[in-house]
XYZ file of C-alpha atoms in Angstrom:
318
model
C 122.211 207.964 114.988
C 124.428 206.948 117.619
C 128.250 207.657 117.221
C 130.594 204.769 116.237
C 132.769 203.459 118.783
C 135.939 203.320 117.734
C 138.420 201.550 120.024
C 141.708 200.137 119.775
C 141.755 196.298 121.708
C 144.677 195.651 123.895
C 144.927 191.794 123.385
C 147.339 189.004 125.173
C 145.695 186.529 122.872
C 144.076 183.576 124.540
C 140.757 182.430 124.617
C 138.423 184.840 126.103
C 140.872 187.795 123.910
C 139.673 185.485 120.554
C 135.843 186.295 121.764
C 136.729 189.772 122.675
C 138.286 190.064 119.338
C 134.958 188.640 117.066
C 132.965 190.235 119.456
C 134.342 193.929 118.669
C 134.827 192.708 114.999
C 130.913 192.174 114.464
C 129.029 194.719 116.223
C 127.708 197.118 114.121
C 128.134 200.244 116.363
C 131.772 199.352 117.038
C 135.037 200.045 114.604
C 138.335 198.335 115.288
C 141.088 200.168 114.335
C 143.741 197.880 115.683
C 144.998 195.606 117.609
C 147.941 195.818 119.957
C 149.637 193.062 121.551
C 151.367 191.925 124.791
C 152.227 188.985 126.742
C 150.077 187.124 129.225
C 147.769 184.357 128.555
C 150.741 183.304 126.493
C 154.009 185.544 125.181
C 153.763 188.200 122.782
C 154.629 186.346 119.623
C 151.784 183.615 120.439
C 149.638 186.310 120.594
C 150.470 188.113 117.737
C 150.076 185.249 115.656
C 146.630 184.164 117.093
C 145.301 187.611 116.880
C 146.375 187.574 112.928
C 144.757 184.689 112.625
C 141.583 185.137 114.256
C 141.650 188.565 112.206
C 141.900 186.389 109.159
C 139.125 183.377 110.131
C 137.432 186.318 110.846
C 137.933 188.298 107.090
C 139.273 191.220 108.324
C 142.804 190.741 107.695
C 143.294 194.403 107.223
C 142.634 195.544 110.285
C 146.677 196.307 111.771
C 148.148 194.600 114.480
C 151.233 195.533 116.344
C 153.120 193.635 118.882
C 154.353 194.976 122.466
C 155.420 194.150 125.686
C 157.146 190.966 126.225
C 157.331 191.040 129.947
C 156.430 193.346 132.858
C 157.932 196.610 133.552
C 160.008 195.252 136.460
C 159.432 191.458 136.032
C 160.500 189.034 133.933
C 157.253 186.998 132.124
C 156.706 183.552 133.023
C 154.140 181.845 130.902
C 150.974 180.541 132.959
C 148.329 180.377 130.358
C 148.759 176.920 129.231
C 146.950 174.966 131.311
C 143.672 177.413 130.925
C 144.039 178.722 127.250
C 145.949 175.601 125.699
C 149.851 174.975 124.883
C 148.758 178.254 122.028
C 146.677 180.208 123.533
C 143.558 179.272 121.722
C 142.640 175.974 123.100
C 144.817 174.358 120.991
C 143.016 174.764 117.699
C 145.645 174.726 114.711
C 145.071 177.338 112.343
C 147.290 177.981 109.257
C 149.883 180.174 109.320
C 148.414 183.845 109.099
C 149.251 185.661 105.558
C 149.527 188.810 107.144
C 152.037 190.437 109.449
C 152.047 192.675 112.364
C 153.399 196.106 111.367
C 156.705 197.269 112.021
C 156.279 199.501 114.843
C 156.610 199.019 118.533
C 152.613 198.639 119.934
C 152.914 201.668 122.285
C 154.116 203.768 119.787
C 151.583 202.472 117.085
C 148.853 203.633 120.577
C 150.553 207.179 120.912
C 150.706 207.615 116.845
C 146.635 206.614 116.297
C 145.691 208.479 119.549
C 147.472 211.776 118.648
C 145.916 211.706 114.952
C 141.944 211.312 116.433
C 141.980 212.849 119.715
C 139.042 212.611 121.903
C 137.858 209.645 118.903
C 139.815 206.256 120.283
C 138.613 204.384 123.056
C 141.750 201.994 124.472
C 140.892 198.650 125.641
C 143.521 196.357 127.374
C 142.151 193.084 128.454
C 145.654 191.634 129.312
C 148.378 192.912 131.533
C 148.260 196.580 131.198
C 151.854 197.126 129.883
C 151.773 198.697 126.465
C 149.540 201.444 127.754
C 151.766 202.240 130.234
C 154.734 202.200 128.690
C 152.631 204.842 126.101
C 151.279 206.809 128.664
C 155.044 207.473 130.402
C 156.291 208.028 126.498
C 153.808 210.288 125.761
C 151.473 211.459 128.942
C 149.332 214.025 126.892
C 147.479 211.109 125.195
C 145.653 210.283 128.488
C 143.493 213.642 127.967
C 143.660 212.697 123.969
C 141.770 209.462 124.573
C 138.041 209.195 124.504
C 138.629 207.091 127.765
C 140.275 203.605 128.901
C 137.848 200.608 129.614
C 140.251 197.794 131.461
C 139.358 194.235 131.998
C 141.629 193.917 135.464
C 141.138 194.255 139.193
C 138.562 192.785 141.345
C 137.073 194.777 144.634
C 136.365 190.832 145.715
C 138.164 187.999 144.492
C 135.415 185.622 143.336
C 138.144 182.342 143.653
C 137.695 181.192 139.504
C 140.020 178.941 137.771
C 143.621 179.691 136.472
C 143.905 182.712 139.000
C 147.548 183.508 140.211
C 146.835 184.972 143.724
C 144.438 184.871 146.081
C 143.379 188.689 145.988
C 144.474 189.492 142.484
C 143.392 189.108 138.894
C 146.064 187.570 136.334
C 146.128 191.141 134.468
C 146.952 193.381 137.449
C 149.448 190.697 138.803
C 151.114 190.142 135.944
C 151.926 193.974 136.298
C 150.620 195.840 138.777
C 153.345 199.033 138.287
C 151.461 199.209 134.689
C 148.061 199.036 136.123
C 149.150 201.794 138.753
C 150.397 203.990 136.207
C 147.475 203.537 134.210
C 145.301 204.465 137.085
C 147.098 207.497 137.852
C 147.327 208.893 134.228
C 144.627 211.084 134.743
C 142.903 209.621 131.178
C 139.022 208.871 131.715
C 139.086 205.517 133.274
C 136.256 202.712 133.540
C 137.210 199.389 135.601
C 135.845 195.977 134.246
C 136.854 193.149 136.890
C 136.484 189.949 137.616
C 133.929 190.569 139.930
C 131.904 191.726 137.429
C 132.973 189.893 134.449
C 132.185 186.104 136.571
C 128.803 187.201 136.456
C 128.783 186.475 132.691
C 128.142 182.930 131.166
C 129.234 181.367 128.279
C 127.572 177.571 128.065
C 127.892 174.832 126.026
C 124.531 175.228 124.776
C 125.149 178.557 124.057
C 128.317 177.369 122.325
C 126.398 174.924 120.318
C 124.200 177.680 119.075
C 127.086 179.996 118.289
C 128.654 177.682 116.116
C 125.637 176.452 114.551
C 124.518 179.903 113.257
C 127.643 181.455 113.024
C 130.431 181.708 110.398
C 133.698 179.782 110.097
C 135.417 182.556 112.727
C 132.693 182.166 115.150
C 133.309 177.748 115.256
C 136.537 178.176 115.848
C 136.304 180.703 118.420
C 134.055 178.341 119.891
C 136.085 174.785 119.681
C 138.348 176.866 121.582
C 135.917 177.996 124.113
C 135.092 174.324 124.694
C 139.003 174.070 125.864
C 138.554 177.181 128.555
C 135.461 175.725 130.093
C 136.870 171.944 130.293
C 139.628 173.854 132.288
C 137.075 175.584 134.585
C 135.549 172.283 135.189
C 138.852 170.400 136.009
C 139.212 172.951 138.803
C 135.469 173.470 139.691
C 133.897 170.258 138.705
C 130.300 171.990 139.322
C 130.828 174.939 137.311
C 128.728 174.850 134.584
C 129.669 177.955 132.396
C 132.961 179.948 131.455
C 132.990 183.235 131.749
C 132.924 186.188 129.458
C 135.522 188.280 130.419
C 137.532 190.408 127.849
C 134.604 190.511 125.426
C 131.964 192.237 128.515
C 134.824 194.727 128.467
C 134.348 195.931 125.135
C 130.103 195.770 125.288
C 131.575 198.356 127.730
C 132.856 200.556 126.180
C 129.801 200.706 123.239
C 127.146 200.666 126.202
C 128.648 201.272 129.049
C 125.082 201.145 130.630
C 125.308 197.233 130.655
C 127.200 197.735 134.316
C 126.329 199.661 137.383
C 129.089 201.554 137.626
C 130.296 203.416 141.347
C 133.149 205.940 141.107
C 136.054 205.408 143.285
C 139.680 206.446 143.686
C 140.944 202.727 143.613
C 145.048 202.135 144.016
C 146.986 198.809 143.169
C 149.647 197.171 145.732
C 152.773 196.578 143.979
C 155.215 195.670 146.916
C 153.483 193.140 149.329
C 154.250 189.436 147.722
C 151.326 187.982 148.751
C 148.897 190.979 148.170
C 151.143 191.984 144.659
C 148.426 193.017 142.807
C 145.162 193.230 144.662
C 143.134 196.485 144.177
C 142.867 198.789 146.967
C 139.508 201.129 146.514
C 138.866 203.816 148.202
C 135.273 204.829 149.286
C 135.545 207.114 151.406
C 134.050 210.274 150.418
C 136.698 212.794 152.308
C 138.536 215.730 150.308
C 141.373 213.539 149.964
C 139.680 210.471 148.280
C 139.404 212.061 144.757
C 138.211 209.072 142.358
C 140.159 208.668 139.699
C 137.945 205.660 137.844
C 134.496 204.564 136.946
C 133.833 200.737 138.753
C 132.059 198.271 137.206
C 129.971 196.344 140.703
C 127.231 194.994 138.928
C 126.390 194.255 135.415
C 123.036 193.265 133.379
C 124.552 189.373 132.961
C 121.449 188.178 130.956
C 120.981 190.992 128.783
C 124.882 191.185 127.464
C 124.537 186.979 127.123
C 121.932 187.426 124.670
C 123.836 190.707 123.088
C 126.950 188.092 122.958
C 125.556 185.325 121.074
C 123.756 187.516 118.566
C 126.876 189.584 117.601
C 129.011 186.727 117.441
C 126.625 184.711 114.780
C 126.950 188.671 113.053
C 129.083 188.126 109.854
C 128.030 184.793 108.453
């Protein structure tokens, strides 16, 4: 029997972090032990409360959540998720007010405390700004060998040109903070890359939404009314785009089956300084004894075969 995947979900809660969410939620060879919280697709607070609430649509209101980062390490944050998540980060879908409440411990501490008590057990998975694992990692560096590894959704070796994209050769996680994402690549912990690259090759369609909400449970509608939002947005900046894509959720079909991508190790590096190029990943491929790699790549991925694995897992649950 295969072993469980057990992963902790780095969230800046918008829409694609709602699918990741239900997506890790109702697989069957995947446990959730928390949920940790940062700014991005919205600020921290938003995202706390839509990640308590999805936990909740979703009946698994027990699973913890603990809020993080508010801004960058050296930046101040500066909200740009409106216009492709909604005014709340979830397409603008009112939920009630969630019942439960994050815990009362700092998110990177809440990271260093689970991590220390299951080493080699917890997968981390940041699909926002990589922040809180940063800021763990320089608190407490011995939990990048503690980890079972780190699957990101950031970076792109290309930049594809999709909607709601801050810079021309960066991806809204790694320029939100690319110090966190350096230090993250550099921590020495078992690293596998997810970018947008990749994750672009993934469709979400309103048919497919249709279906999804048709066979799924109450969680899986609402996850999809918002999805609705995200690909009206693509469309009002690529009028012939015809999908949305599945970004933080491919990350965590990752980190259960990591075959679902071609992956291609590289020793990859992240410009910080350059204010047009703040941000863009700079991989190395050289194969010289100074270009050690220090992550697994993600340059291709099995798009068709983790669409259908999406829609059945998210109907999961009903």
């Amino acid at each position: 029997m295969p072993k469980q995947c057990r992963i902790i979900l780095d969230v800046d809660t918008g829409i694609d972090d709602a699918m990741a969410i239900l997506y890790a939620v109702n697989r069957p060879g995947i446990t959730l032990e928390a949920l940790t919280t940062t700014y991005g697709n919205i600020d921290v607070a938003a995202a706390t409360r839509n990640s308590l609430q999805i936990l909740e649509a979703a009946g698994c209101p027990e699973i913890p959540v603990a809020s993080g980062a508010s801004r960058a390490l050296t930046r101040p944050f500066t909200k740009l998720g409106s216009r492709i998540h909604g005014a709340n980060g979830i397409g603008n879908v009112e939920l009630p007010a969630p019942k439960a409440k994050a815990l009362d411990i700092w998110a990177p501490d809440f990271i260093i405390e689970l991590v220390r008590a299951s080493p080699g057990e917890l997968t981390l998975v940041p699909v926002g700004p990589m922040t809180n694992v940063a800021h763990a990692l320089m608190k407490a560096p011995d939990i990048a060998e503690k980890l079972a590894g780190i699957v990101l959704m950031g970076g792109t070796i290309w930049h594809p040109g999709v909607p709601g994209i801050p810079s021309p050769v960066a991806d809204a996680n790694f320029f939100n903070d690319p110090e966190a994402a350096r230090i993250v690549l550099k921590s020495g912990a078992k690293i596998t890359m997810v970018g947008m690259d990749v994750t672009m090759k993934t469709k979400l369609t309103a048919p497919m939404m249709d279906d999804i909400a048709t066979r799924g449970g109450p969680a899986a509608g609402i996850v999809m009314q918002a999805a609705r939002f995200y690909l009206a947005a693509y469309q009002a900046q690529y009028p012939d785009i015809t999908y949305c894509a599945l970004h933080d959720p491919l990350a965590v079909a990752v980190a259960e089956y990591p075959s679902i991508v071609s992956l291609e190790a590289m020793q990859v590096d992240v410009e910080c300084v350059g204010e047009l190029t703040r941000g863009q990943v700079i991989p190395d491929r050289r194969r010289t004894g100074t270009t050690v790699p220090n992550a697994e790549v993600a340059v291709a991925v099995e798009a068709e075969k983790f669409e259908a694995l999406f829609v059945e897992t998210m109907v999961m649950g009903t």
